[in-house]
Amino acid sequence: MNMKQDLDHQQQPQPQPQPGDHDSDQDLPIQSRLRRGLDQQQQLQPADHGSDQDVPLQPQRRPRGFAAAVAAGGGSAVAKGRKEREKEKERTKLRERHRRAITSRMLAGLRQYGNFLLPARADMNDVLAALAREAGWIVEPDGTTYRPSPAPASSIPAAPPPPPPTQLAPFPIRSSDSPLSATSPKNCSIKASLDSQAALLRIDESLSPTSFDSIVVAERDIKSEKYANASPINSPDCVGHDQLMRESADHKANYAGTSYVPVYAVLTSGIINSYCQLVNPEAVRQELRHLKSLSIDGVVVGCWWGIVEGWSPCKYNWSGYRELFTILREFELKLQVVMAFHENGGNGSGDMPISLPKWVLEIGKDNQDIFFTDREGRRNTECLSWGIDKERVLKGRTGIEVCYDFMRSFRTEFGDLFEEGLISAIEIGLGASGELKYPSFPERMGWRYPGIGEFQCYDKYMQKNLRLAAQARGHLFWARGPDNAGHYNSRPDETGFFCDKGDYDSYYGRFFLHWYAQTLIDHADQILSLTNLALEGTEIIAKIPAIYWWYRTASHAAELTAGFHNPTNQDGYASIFNMLKKHSVTIKFMCCGPQASMQENEEALADAEALSWQVLNTAWESGLRVAAQSTLPCPVRETYTKILEIAKPRNDPDRHLLSFFTYQQLLSPIIIQREMFHSDLDNFIKCMHGKYRVSVQIFVERPAMMSKVDLVLCCHIQISRITNRSNAIAVKVQYPFLSLDVAKSSGIITSIPIICQTPTGFLSSLG
């Protein structure tokens, strides 16, 4: 049987190999294999009986894209292409953020230095419309733009006749709308040449002193004169730099009739000692009398947690503050109280050092993680870490509960002052220095301006919260702080995290910075919620810092380490202000920062004006009440002028104003300093109060070997008498409702600046 099967198998015809066949189809390329398959399929199909012609084959399309990659066995090429597309998306995002940063800086510059009334969310259409209007074009709401038609010649009014020579020409005061603002730091270098263009009044030497009542005045422009042929008295060098800068404060603005902005003075913390005793009641009364003479509306007093609850938990001693508030009641001054939950004097302020409560420091010896910690493990005892807000590590209480108990004790102790209305507002300390920020710039750790600071999130409680956030995001390996963020005194370009196109804008960087900033927001939200329970019906104030160094970089590194996620492609203050709006909080913006020279600020790419504009406008758009405070004593008029421009912005179409302004008193008042700055401060307060103010500045020039006297007048004034003695010049100035005598003796008198005002404010300065 088997032999028969073998014979039958041998007798069966074997298939003949066709031309072009290969031993294996795998050896053929894909195109040959596809063509061969189509040929075989065509041979198997029956011929069409209705046609004797063969149907032509359609040309095969060349495989492309993913099919070609698969056909060529390019799995790695597909992965590589996908990676390139992801990189291109990231590069596109970075280019868009860079473009938005440039646009933001351009808009800020137009608003600050060009006084363009651009909306907060302006686009390029708004910019083009503003530039067209500035050039004299007419831009309608629908975008139609055209030049105004020229008026007929007959309708043009005739030019007024020139004034008679006996009429005093007005002093050409630069408009406040000019982009060359006197207070702009970029224009300080050219201010001397601009301010020296005053009109000179030449007094004929043949006139007798008794005939000066009918003095004849001729005006001439210094700008057209050549200094080489002019008298030395006409050169700006004969007038000190300080005198030239004073002119802007005296003549640039008149705040008569403006809204009333209250002014408060901060009392030094040294009036209460560590045992909560009033140190020198009589000195306090003397200081309050001085403030009352300046028409100060009220004072700000800090109630320190380290003093009131300094020795034992839940044992509050308010005796010293009760005595101080009783004295304040005698002077009828309003009172703002600061709930200070931080230490004082730790950052070189020169004020009396006040630590956290002693029992808290004892807990910190055993559990150092209750304090903020940097990457190197150094502890900062300036304030408690926000990681213990819900951890019962303070004798059975959380960080939030100790703050609530402190505020509730204050409300119970001074309930009578709340009913009388003596206490007008309560400021809540929300972080380092009482400001809403991380303690990322500690001088005790070696920080110096303009260092970027360090992240303060390395205690075990903050690290625990970071792990929970990373786990919820699905990336547990993100539960770490950045390892390339530099140190306290680094520059942004020296780090891999804060440099341009650095890790701060990566997926991990945005996650970490969002968590870091959200922790700050959550802490303030919880504190303010309990504050409204403990101090119901009282105005609540939160202090916002001014971190303006490295503001002109893309990352805003100093703001990031302080807890404000505010790079150029994101508004880091809007979310904070929305939370504060929920609690009806008034923000107090620190309008000054660390003392630094113009060169240091330029090297630090600082921009205090742009930061102030962003913070104030974002707060006003959020519907918040805004106040301001100076962090340092302000003995110079330029600072007063800048504060006035912030308090009463004259170009704001919405007419925003500060709710109040807080002035930091000098730490060690000296009688000479007080006499020197008393008039400046008095004048500043009257401007804040909107009282009438007229200033006149006269330079009486008498160079050696000349009998002629040149007077530089800054507005209309009547000269009644000038007496020229051997080595002295006495000037008597008469102004409506004012009579002032000033005299100075000197071997060579070059300049006597006299600043006169109406009885609402009197100021005399001799140079």
PDB file of N, CA and C in Angstrom, residues 256-311:
ATOM      1  N   ALA A 256      -3.387 120.839  44.923  1.00  0.00           N
ATOM      2  CA  ALA A 256      -4.491 121.560  45.539  1.00  0.00           C
ATOM      3  C   ALA A 256      -5.816 120.983  45.060  1.00  0.00           C
ATOM      4  N   GLY A 257      -6.703 120.737  46.002  1.00  0.00           N
ATOM      5  CA  GLY A 257      -8.029 120.262  45.670  1.00  0.00           C
ATOM      6  C   GLY A 257      -8.127 118.788  45.349  1.00  0.00           C
ATOM      7  N   THR A 258      -7.032 118.038  45.476  1.00  0.00           N
ATOM      8  CA  THR A 258      -7.086 116.600  45.219  1.00  0.00           C
ATOM      9  C   THR A 258      -7.695 115.871  46.410  1.00  0.00           C
ATOM     10  N   SER A 259      -7.958 114.596  46.224  1.00  0.00           N
ATOM     11  CA  SER A 259      -8.617 113.815  47.268  1.00  0.00           C
ATOM     12  C   SER A 259      -7.729 113.673  48.496  1.00  0.00           C
ATOM     13  N   TYR A 260      -8.367 113.458  49.613  1.00  0.00           N
ATOM     14  CA  TYR A 260      -7.684 113.346  50.899  1.00  0.00           C
ATOM     15  C   TYR A 260      -7.183 111.913  51.081  1.00  0.00           C
ATOM     16  N   VAL A 261      -5.881 111.754  51.279  1.00  0.00           N
ATOM     17  CA  VAL A 261      -5.275 110.446  51.534  1.00  0.00           C
ATOM     18  C   VAL A 261      -4.674 110.485  52.943  1.00  0.00           C
ATOM     19  N   PRO A 262      -5.201 109.711  53.889  1.00  0.00           N
ATOM     20  CA  PRO A 262      -4.653 109.728  55.252  1.00  0.00           C
ATOM     21  C   PRO A 262      -3.207 109.253  55.286  1.00  0.00           C
ATOM     22  N   VAL A 263      -2.453 109.782  56.245  1.00  0.00           N
ATOM     23  CA  VAL A 263      -1.045 109.438  56.421  1.00  0.00           C
ATOM     24  C   VAL A 263      -0.853 108.924  57.852  1.00  0.00           C
ATOM     25  N   TYR A 264      -0.213 107.758  57.964  1.00  0.00           N
ATOM     26  CA  TYR A 264       0.070 107.150  59.261  1.00  0.00           C
ATOM     27  C   TYR A 264       1.581 107.051  59.444  1.00  0.00           C
ATOM     28  N   ALA A 265       2.013 107.120  60.681  1.00  0.00           N
ATOM     29  CA  ALA A 265       3.423 106.973  61.031  1.00  0.00           C
ATOM     30  C   ALA A 265       3.606 105.707  61.850  1.00  0.00           C
ATOM     31  N   VAL A 266       4.666 104.955  61.558  1.00  0.00           N
ATOM     32  CA  VAL A 266       4.961 103.719  62.272  1.00  0.00           C
ATOM     33  C   VAL A 266       5.798 104.048  63.504  1.00  0.00           C
ATOM     34  N   LEU A 267       5.314 103.667  64.673  1.00  0.00           N
ATOM     35  CA  LEU A 267       6.079 103.863  65.899  1.00  0.00           C
ATOM     36  C   LEU A 267       7.117 102.755  66.031  1.00  0.00           C
ATOM     37  N   THR A 268       8.271 103.105  66.553  1.00  0.00           N
ATOM     38  CA  THR A 268       9.343 102.141  66.703  1.00  0.00           C
ATOM     39  C   THR A 268       8.956 101.049  67.693  1.00  0.00           C
ATOM     40  N   SER A 269       9.481  99.862  67.454  1.00  0.00           N
ATOM     41  CA  SER A 269       9.148  98.733  68.333  1.00  0.00           C
ATOM     42  C   SER A 269       9.825  98.828  69.688  1.00  0.00           C
ATOM     43  N   GLY A 270      10.803  99.717  69.838  1.00  0.00           N
ATOM     44  CA  GLY A 270      11.528  99.821  71.103  1.00  0.00           C
ATOM     45  C   GLY A 270      10.764 100.472  72.234  1.00  0.00           C
ATOM     46  N   ILE A 271       9.562 100.968  71.989  1.00  0.00           N
ATOM     47  CA  ILE A 271       8.810 101.612  73.068  1.00  0.00           C
ATOM     48  C   ILE A 271       8.242 100.586  74.039  1.00  0.00           C
ATOM     49  N   ILE A 272       8.160  99.308  73.629  1.00  0.00           N
ATOM     50  CA  ILE A 272       7.691  98.222  74.491  1.00  0.00           C
ATOM     51  C   ILE A 272       8.834  97.225  74.644  1.00  0.00           C
ATOM     52  N   ASN A 273       9.198  96.895  75.900  1.00  0.00           N
ATOM     53  CA  ASN A 273      10.299  95.964  76.106  1.00  0.00           C
ATOM     54  C   ASN A 273       9.799  94.520  76.072  1.00  0.00           C
ATOM     55  N   SER A 274      10.719  93.587  76.285  1.00  0.00           N
ATOM     56  CA  SER A 274      10.374  92.166  76.180  1.00  0.00           C
ATOM     57  C   SER A 274       9.456  91.694  77.295  1.00  0.00           C
ATOM     58  N   TYR A 275       9.284  92.502  78.363  1.00  0.00           N
ATOM     59  CA  TYR A 275       8.354  92.157  79.438  1.00  0.00           C
ATOM     60  C   TYR A 275       7.013  92.872  79.275  1.00  0.00           C
ATOM     61  N   CYS A 276       6.779  93.417  78.078  1.00  0.00           N
ATOM     62  CA  CYS A 276       5.539  94.124  77.748  1.00  0.00           C
ATOM     63  C   CYS A 276       5.306  95.304  78.680  1.00  0.00           C
ATOM     64  N   GLN A 277       6.335  96.125  78.837  1.00  0.00           N
ATOM     65  CA  GLN A 277       6.247  97.343  79.628  1.00  0.00           C
ATOM     66  C   GLN A 277       6.571  98.535  78.740  1.00  0.00           C
ATOM     67  N   LEU A 278       5.835  99.636  78.932  1.00  0.00           N
ATOM     68  CA  LEU A 278       6.108 100.863  78.200  1.00  0.00           C
ATOM     69  C   LEU A 278       7.380 101.495  78.747  1.00  0.00           C
ATOM     70  N   VAL A 279       8.370 101.670  77.906  1.00  0.00           N
ATOM     71  CA  VAL A 279       9.706 102.045  78.373  1.00  0.00           C
ATOM     72  C   VAL A 279       9.733 103.476  78.884  1.00  0.00           C
ATOM     73  N   ASN A 280       9.284 104.446  78.081  1.00  0.00           N
ATOM     74  CA  ASN A 280       9.393 105.858  78.452  1.00  0.00           C
ATOM     75  C   ASN A 280       8.117 106.573  78.024  1.00  0.00           C
ATOM     76  N   PRO A 281       7.108 106.652  78.887  1.00  0.00           N
ATOM     77  CA  PRO A 281       5.841 107.279  78.505  1.00  0.00           C
ATOM     78  C   PRO A 281       5.987 108.740  78.094  1.00  0.00           C
ATOM     79  N   GLU A 282       6.877 109.484  78.763  1.00  0.00           N
ATOM     80  CA  GLU A 282       7.030 110.898  78.426  1.00  0.00           C
ATOM     81  C   GLU A 282       7.636 111.081  77.038  1.00  0.00           C
ATOM     82  N   ALA A 283       8.596 110.226  76.681  1.00  0.00           N
ATOM     83  CA  ALA A 283       9.167 110.301  75.329  1.00  0.00           C
ATOM     84  C   ALA A 283       8.118 109.962  74.282  1.00  0.00           C
ATOM     85  N   VAL A 284       7.222 109.033  74.617  1.00  0.00           N
ATOM     86  CA  VAL A 284       6.148 108.699  73.692  1.00  0.00           C
ATOM     87  C   VAL A 284       5.231 109.899  73.494  1.00  0.00           C
ATOM     88  N   ARG A 285       4.893 110.599  74.565  1.00  0.00           N
ATOM     89  CA  ARG A 285       4.043 111.791  74.446  1.00  0.00           C
ATOM     90  C   ARG A 285       4.719 112.869  73.613  1.00  0.00           C
ATOM     91  N   GLN A 286       6.008 113.033  73.793  1.00  0.00           N
ATOM     92  CA  GLN A 286       6.727 114.032  73.008  1.00  0.00           C
ATOM     93  C   GLN A 286       6.719 113.673  71.523  1.00  0.00           C
ATOM     94  N   GLU A 287       6.910 112.406  71.234  1.00  0.00           N
ATOM     95  CA  GLU A 287       6.884 111.974  69.839  1.00  0.00           C
ATOM     96  C   GLU A 287       5.491 112.150  69.242  1.00  0.00           C
ATOM     97  N   LEU A 288       4.459 111.854  69.998  1.00  0.00           N
ATOM     98  CA  LEU A 288       3.101 112.011  69.492  1.00  0.00           C
ATOM     99  C   LEU A 288       2.753 113.478  69.279  1.00  0.00           C
ATOM    100  N   ARG A 289       3.261 114.373  70.152  1.00  0.00           N
ATOM    101  CA  ARG A 289       3.033 115.804  69.935  1.00  0.00           C
ATOM    102  C   ARG A 289       3.686 116.258  68.633  1.00  0.00           C
ATOM    103  N   HIS A 290       4.882 115.728  68.364  1.00  0.00           N
ATOM    104  CA  HIS A 290       5.562 116.070  67.116  1.00  0.00           C
ATOM    105  C   HIS A 290       4.751 115.589  65.910  1.00  0.00           C
ATOM    106  N   LEU A 291       4.238 114.380  65.970  1.00  0.00           N
ATOM    107  CA  LEU A 291       3.436 113.861  64.869  1.00  0.00           C
ATOM    108  C   LEU A 291       2.124 114.628  64.722  1.00  0.00           C
ATOM    109  N   LYS A 292       1.551 115.005  65.831  1.00  0.00           N
ATOM    110  CA  LYS A 292       0.301 115.770  65.784  1.00  0.00           C
ATOM    111  C   LYS A 292       0.525 117.122  65.116  1.00  0.00           C
ATOM    112  N   SER A 293       1.688 117.736  65.351  1.00  0.00           N
ATOM    113  CA  SER A 293       1.985 119.017  64.721  1.00  0.00           C
ATOM    114  C   SER A 293       2.146 118.889  63.216  1.00  0.00           C
ATOM    115  N   LEU A 294       2.464 117.703  62.746  1.00  0.00           N
ATOM    116  CA  LEU A 294       2.595 117.460  61.312  1.00  0.00           C
ATOM    117  C   LEU A 294       1.270 117.086  60.657  1.00  0.00           C
ATOM    118  N   SER A 295       0.205 117.092  61.429  1.00  0.00           N
ATOM    119  CA  SER A 295      -1.128 116.712  60.931  1.00  0.00           C
ATOM    120  C   SER A 295      -1.187 115.256  60.515  1.00  0.00           C
ATOM    121  N   ILE A 296      -0.422 114.405  61.199  1.00  0.00           N
ATOM    122  CA  ILE A 296      -0.503 112.967  60.955  1.00  0.00           C
ATOM    123  C   ILE A 296      -1.882 112.470  61.377  1.00  0.00           C
ATOM    124  N   ASP A 297      -2.481 111.588  60.579  1.00  0.00           N
ATOM    125  CA  ASP A 297      -3.823 111.084  60.879  1.00  0.00           C
ATOM    126  C   ASP A 297      -3.816 110.022  61.965  1.00  0.00           C
ATOM    127  N   GLY A 298      -2.755 109.214  62.032  1.00  0.00           N
ATOM    128  CA  GLY A 298      -2.720 108.155  63.026  1.00  0.00           C
ATOM    129  C   GLY A 298      -1.358 107.489  63.057  1.00  0.00           C
ATOM    130  N   VAL A 299      -1.247 106.465  63.871  1.00  0.00           N
ATOM    131  CA  VAL A 299       0.012 105.753  64.043  1.00  0.00           C
ATOM    132  C   VAL A 299      -0.231 104.261  63.869  1.00  0.00           C
ATOM    133  N   VAL A 300       0.858 103.548  63.593  1.00  0.00           N
ATOM    134  CA  VAL A 300       0.833 102.097  63.443  1.00  0.00           C
ATOM    135  C   VAL A 300       1.687 101.497  64.550  1.00  0.00           C
ATOM    136  N   VAL A 301       1.109 100.575  65.306  1.00  0.00           N
ATOM    137  CA  VAL A 301       1.789  99.950  66.441  1.00  0.00           C
ATOM    138  C   VAL A 301       1.814  98.447  66.204  1.00  0.00           C
ATOM    139  N   GLY A 302       2.986  97.847  66.357  1.00  0.00           N
ATOM    140  CA  GLY A 302       3.123  96.409  66.223  1.00  0.00           C
ATOM    141  C   GLY A 302       2.939  95.696  67.548  1.00  0.00           C
ATOM    142  N   CYS A 303       2.012  94.756  67.597  1.00  0.00           N
ATOM    143  CA  CYS A 303       1.829  93.904  68.773  1.00  0.00           C
ATOM    144  C   CYS A 303       2.522  92.576  68.492  1.00  0.00           C
ATOM    145  N   TRP A 304       3.615  92.338  69.192  1.00  0.00           N
ATOM    146  CA  TRP A 304       4.511  91.241  68.859  1.00  0.00           C
ATOM    147  C   TRP A 304       4.134  89.981  69.628  1.00  0.00           C
ATOM    148  N   TRP A 305       3.994  88.911  68.888  1.00  0.00           N
ATOM    149  CA  TRP A 305       3.695  87.608  69.469  1.00  0.00           C
ATOM    150  C   TRP A 305       4.805  87.193  70.442  1.00  0.00           C
ATOM    151  N   GLY A 306       6.043  87.497  70.119  1.00  0.00           N
ATOM    152  CA  GLY A 306       7.158  87.131  70.982  1.00  0.00           C
ATOM    153  C   GLY A 306       7.199  87.893  72.292  1.00  0.00           C
ATOM    154  N   ILE A 307       6.427  89.003  72.421  1.00  0.00           N
ATOM    155  CA  ILE A 307       6.354  89.762  73.679  1.00  0.00           C
ATOM    156  C   ILE A 307       5.110  89.384  74.461  1.00  0.00           C
ATOM    157  N   VAL A 308       3.963  89.386  73.814  1.00  0.00           N
ATOM    158  CA  VAL A 308       2.692  89.180  74.518  1.00  0.00           C
ATOM    159  C   VAL A 308       2.573  87.749  75.031  1.00  0.00           C
ATOM    160  N   GLU A 309       2.941  86.771  74.213  1.00  0.00           N
ATOM    161  CA  GLU A 309       2.878  85.363  74.599  1.00  0.00           C
ATOM    162  C   GLU A 309       4.297  84.791  74.654  1.00  0.00           C
ATOM    163  N   GLY A 310       5.200  85.591  75.174  1.00  0.00           N
ATOM    164  CA  GLY A 310       6.602  85.265  75.050  1.00  0.00           C
ATOM    165  C   GLY A 310       7.114  84.181  75.973  1.00  0.00           C
ATOM    166  N   TRP A 311       6.461  83.942  77.104  1.00  0.00           N
ATOM    167  CA  TRP A 311       7.056  83.066  78.112  1.00  0.00           C
ATOM    168  C   TRP A 311       6.326  81.740  78.271  1.00  0.00           C
TER     169      TRP A 311
END
